[in-house]
CSV table of C-alpha atoms in Angstrom, one decimal:
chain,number,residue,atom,x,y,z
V,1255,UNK,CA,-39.8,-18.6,-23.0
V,1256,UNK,CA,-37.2,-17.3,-21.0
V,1257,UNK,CA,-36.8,-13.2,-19.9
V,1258,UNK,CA,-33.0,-13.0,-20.8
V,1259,UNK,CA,-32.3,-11.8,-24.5
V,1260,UNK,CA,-28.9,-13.1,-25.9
V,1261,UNK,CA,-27.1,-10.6,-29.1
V,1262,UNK,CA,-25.4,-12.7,-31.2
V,1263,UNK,CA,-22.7,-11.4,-33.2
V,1264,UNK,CA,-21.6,-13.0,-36.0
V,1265,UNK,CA,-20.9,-12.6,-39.8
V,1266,UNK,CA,-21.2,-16.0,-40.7
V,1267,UNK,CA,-24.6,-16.5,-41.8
V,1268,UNK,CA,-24.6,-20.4,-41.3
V,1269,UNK,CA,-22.7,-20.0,-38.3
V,1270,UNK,CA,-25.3,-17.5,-37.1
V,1271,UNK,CA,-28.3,-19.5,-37.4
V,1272,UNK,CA,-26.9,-22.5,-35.9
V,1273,UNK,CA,-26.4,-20.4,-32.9
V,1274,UNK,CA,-30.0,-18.7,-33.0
V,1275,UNK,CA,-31.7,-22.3,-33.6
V,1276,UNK,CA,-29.6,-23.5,-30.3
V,1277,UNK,CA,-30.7,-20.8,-28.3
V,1278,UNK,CA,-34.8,-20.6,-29.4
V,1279,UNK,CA,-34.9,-24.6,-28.7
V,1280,UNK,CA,-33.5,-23.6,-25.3
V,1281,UNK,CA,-36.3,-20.8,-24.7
V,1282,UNK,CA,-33.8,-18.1,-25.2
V,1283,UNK,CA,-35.0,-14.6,-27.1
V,1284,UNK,CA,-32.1,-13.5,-29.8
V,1285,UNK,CA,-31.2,-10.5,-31.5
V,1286,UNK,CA,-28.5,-10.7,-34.4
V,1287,UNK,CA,-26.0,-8.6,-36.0
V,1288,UNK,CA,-23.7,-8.9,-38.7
V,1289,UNK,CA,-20.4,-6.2,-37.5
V,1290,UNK,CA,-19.9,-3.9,-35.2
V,1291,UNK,CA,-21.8,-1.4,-35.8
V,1292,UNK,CA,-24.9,-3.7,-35.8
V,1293,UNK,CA,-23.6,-5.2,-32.5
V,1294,UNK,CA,-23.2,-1.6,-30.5
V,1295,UNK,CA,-27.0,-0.1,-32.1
V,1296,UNK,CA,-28.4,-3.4,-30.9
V,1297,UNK,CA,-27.0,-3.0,-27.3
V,1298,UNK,CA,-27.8,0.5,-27.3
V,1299,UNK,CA,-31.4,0.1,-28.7
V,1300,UNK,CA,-32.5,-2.6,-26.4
V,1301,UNK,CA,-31.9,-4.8,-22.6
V,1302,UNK,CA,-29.4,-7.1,-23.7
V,1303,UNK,CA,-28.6,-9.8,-20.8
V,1304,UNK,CA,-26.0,-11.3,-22.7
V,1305,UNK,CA,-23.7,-10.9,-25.8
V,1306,UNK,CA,-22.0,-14.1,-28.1
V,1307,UNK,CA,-19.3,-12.1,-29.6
V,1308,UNK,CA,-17.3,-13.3,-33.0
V,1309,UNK,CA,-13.9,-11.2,-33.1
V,1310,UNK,CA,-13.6,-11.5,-36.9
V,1311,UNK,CA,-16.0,-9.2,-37.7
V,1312,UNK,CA,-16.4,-7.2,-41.4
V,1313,UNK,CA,-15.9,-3.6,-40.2
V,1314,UNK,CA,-13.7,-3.5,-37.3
V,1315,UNK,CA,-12.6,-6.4,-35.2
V,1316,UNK,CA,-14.9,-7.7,-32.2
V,1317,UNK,CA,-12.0,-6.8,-29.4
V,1318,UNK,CA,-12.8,-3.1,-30.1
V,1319,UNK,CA,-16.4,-3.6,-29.9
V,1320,UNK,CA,-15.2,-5.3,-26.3
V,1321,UNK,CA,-13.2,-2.2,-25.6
V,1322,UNK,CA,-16.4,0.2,-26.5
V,1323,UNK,CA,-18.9,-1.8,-24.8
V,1324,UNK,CA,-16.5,-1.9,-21.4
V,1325,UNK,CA,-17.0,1.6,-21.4
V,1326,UNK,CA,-20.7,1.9,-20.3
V,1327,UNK,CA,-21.4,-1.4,-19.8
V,1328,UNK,CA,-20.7,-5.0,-17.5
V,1329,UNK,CA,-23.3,-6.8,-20.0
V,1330,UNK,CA,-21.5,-10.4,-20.0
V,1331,UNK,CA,-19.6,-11.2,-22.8
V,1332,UNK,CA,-18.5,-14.7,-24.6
V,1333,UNK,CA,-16.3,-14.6,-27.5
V,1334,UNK,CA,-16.8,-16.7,-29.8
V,1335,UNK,CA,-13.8,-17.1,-32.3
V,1336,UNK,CA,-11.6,-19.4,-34.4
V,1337,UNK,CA,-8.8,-17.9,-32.7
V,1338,UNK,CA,-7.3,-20.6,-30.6
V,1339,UNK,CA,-4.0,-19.1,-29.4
V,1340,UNK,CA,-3.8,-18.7,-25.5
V,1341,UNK,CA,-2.6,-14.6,-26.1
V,1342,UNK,CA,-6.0,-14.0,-28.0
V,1343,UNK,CA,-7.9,-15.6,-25.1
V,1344,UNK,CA,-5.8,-13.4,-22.5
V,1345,UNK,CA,-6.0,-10.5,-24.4
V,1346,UNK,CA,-10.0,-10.8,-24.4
V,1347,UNK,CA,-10.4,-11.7,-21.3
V,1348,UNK,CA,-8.1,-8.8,-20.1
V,1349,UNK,CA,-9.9,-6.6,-22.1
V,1350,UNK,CA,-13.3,-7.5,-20.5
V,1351,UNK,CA,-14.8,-10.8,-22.0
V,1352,UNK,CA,-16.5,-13.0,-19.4
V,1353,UNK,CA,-15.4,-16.2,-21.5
V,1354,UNK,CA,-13.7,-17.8,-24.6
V,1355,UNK,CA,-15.2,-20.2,-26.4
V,1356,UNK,CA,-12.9,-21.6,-29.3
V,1357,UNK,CA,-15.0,-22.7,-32.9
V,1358,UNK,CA,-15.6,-25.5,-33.2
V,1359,UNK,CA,-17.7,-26.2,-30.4
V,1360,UNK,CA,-21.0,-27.6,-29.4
V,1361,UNK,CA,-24.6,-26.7,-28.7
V,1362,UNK,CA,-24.2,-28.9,-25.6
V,1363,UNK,CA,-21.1,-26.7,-24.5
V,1364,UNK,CA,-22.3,-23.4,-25.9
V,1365,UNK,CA,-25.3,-23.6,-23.8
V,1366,UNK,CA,-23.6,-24.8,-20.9
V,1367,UNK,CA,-21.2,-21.5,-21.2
V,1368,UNK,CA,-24.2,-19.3,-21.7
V,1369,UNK,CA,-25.8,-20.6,-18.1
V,1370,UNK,CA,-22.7,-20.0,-16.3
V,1371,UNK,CA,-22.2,-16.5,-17.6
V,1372,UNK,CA,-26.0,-15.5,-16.7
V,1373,UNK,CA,-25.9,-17.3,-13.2
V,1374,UNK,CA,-22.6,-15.1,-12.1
V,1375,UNK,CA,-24.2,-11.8,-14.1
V,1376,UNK,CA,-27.5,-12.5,-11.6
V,1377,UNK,CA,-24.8,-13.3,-8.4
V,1378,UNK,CA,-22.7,-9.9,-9.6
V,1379,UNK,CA,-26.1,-7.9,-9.1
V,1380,UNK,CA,-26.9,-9.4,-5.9
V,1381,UNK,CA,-23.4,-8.9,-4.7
V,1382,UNK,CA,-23.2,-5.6,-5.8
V,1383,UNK,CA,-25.3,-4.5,-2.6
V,1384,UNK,CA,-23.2,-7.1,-0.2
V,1385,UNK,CA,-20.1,-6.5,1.5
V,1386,UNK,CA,-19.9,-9.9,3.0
V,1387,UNK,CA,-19.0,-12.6,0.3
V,1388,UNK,CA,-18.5,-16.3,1.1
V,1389,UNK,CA,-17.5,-19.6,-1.2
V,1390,UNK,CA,-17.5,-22.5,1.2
V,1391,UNK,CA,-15.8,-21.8,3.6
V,1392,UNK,CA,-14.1,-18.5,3.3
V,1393,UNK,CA,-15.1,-15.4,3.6
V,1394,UNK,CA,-14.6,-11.8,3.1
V,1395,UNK,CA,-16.0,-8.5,4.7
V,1396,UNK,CA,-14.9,-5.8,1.9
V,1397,UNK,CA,-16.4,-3.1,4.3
V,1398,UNK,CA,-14.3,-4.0,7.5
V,1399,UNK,CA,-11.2,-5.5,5.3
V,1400,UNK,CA,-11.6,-9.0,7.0
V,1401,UNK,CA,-11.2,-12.3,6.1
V,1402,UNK,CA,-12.4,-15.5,7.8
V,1403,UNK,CA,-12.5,-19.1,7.1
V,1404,UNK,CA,-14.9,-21.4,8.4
V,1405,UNK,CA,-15.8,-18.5,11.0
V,1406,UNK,CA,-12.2,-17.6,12.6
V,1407,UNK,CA,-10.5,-14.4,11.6
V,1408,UNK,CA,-7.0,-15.1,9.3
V,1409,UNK,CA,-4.7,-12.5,9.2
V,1410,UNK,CA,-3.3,-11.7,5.7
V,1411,UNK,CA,-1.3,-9.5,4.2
V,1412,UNK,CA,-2.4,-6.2,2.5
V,1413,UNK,CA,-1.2,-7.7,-0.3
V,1414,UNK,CA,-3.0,-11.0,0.2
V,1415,UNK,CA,-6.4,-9.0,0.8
V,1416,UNK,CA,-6.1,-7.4,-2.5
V,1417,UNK,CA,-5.4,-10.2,-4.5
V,1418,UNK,CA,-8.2,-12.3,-2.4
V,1419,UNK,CA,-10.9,-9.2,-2.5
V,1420,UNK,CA,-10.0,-9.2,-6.2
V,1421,UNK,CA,-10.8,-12.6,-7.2
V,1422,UNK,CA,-14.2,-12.7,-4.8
V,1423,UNK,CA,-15.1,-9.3,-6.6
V,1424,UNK,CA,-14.5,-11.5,-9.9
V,1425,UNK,CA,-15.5,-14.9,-8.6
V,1426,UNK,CA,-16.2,-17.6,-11.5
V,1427,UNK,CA,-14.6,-15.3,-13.6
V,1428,UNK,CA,-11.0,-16.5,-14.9
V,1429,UNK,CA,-8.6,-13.6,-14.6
V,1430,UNK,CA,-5.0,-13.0,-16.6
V,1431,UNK,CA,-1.9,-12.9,-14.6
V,1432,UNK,CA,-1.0,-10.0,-16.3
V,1433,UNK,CA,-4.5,-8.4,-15.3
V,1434,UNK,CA,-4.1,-9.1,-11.6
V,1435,UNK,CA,-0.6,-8.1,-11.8
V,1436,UNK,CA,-1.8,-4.6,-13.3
V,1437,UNK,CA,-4.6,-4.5,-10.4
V,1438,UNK,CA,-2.6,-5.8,-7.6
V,1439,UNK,CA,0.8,-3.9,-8.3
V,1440,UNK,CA,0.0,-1.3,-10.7
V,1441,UNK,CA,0.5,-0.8,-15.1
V,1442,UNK,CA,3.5,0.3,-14.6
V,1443,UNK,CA,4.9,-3.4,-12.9
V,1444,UNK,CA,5.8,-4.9,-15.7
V,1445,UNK,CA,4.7,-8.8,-16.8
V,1446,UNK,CA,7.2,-10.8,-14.3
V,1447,UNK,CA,4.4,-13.4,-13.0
V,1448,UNK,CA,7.9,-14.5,-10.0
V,1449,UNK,CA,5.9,-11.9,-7.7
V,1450,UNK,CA,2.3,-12.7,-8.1
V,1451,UNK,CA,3.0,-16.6,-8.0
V,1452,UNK,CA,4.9,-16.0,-4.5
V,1453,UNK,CA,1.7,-14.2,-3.3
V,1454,UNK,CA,-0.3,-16.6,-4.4
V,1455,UNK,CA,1.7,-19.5,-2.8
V,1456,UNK,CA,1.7,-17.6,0.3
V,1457,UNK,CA,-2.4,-17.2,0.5
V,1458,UNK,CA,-3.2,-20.8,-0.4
V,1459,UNK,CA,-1.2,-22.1,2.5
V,1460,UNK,CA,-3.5,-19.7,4.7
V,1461,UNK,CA,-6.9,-20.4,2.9
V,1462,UNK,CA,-6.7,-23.7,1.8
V,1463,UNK,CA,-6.0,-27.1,3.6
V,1464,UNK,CA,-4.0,-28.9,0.9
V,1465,UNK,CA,-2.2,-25.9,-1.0
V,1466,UNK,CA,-1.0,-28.4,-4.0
V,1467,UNK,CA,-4.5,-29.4,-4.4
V,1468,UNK,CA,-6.4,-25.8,-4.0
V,1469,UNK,CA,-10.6,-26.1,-3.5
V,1470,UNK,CA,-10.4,-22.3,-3.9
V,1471,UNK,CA,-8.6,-20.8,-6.2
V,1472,UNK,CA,-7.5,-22.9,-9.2
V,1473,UNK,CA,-5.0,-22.4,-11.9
V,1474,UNK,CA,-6.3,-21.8,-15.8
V,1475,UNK,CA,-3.3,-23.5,-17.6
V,1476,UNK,CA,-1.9,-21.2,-19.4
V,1477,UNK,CA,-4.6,-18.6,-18.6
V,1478,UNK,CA,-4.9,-17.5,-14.8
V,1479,UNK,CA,-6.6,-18.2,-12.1
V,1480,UNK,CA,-10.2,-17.7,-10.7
V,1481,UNK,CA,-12.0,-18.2,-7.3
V,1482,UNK,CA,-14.5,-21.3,-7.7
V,1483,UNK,CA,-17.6,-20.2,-7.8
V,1484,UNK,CA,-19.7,-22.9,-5.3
């Protein structure tokens, strides 16, 4: 039996024990809830590693729960939703979900999502008491504002740092344009992606070795981007 428990939230009671079977025939300890309300007691009430999140919920929709949870806590989050437009996906992920996984979708994949949320949630703890990070080979010194790759100091930008330190504070995790946008340049910025793309162009040719074909920070069609977590 494994240590981490998993909530699931979910209303759909066949949908619910499909999910529940998958994870106790992977070693994984459950708890359950039907809404919200069940969802936030549950989290409250007991060490929750991880949280499969339905948006549809009966009593208020699963992206508040997302917004109350993001209040007091970095518990990982995957949705788990019907909803297959690329704004829903953006506006969960903006709003603090770790992942999106669209229904339907298999135990092979659900699983596979679940492992990758809990590896980065371990790495996130670790690197919480780091100020050097490294993926391959770049790396960043968050205390001294430094960047190197494969050992010699680059120079970069202010601008460039932020965007990098962002990602590697994130890495794994796929990020919005309009999230780094509202972290790099501020809410009050706007959505024009012309300015964050240009940044971006301007850090891969100084980090990677073949800009059109990135190793570090790749493009989420229709998403955003995210460092690749090695």
């Amino acid at each position: 039996m494994r240590s981490e428990w998993i909530l699931v939230v979910e209303d759909d009671a066949q949908i619910r024990s499909f999910i529940t079977y998958t994870l106790k025939q992977e070693g994984f300890p459950c708890l359950t809830a039907g809404n919200a309300q069940g969802a936030l007691s549950q989290l409250v009430s007991n060490q929750i590693d991880l949280m499969l999140l339905d948006l549809g919920l009966p009593d208020f929709d699963g992206m508040e729960v997302i917004k109350k949870v993001r209040e007091w806590s970095e518990v990982p989050i995957i949705v788990v939703s019907a909803r297959d437009q690329d704004n829903e996906k953006a506006a969960a992920l903006d709003g603090g979900a770790d992942d999106y996984l669209t229904k339907p979708f298999s135990a092979t994949e659900l699983m596979a999502r679940i492992r990758v949320a809990l590896r980065h949630s371990r790495r996130t703890s670790v690197a919480t008491q780091q100020t050097v990070h490294s993926v391959g080979g770049l790396s960043i010194d968050l205390e001294r504002h430094l960047v190197f790759l494969d050992g010699t100091e680059l120079h970069v930008t202010p601008m460039e740092y932020s965007l990098l330190s962002l990602l590697f504070r994130n890495m794994g995790k796929v990020l919005t344009t309009q999230y780094i946008i509202r972290e790099i340049y501020g809410p009050g910025y706007g959505n024009d992606t012309q300015a964050l793309r240009a940044l971006m162009a301007g850090l891969r040719r100084k980090i990677e070795k073949s800009p059109a074909k990135p190793r570090y920070i790749l493009t989420e069609i229709g998403v955003g981007y995210r460092l690749v977590d090695e």
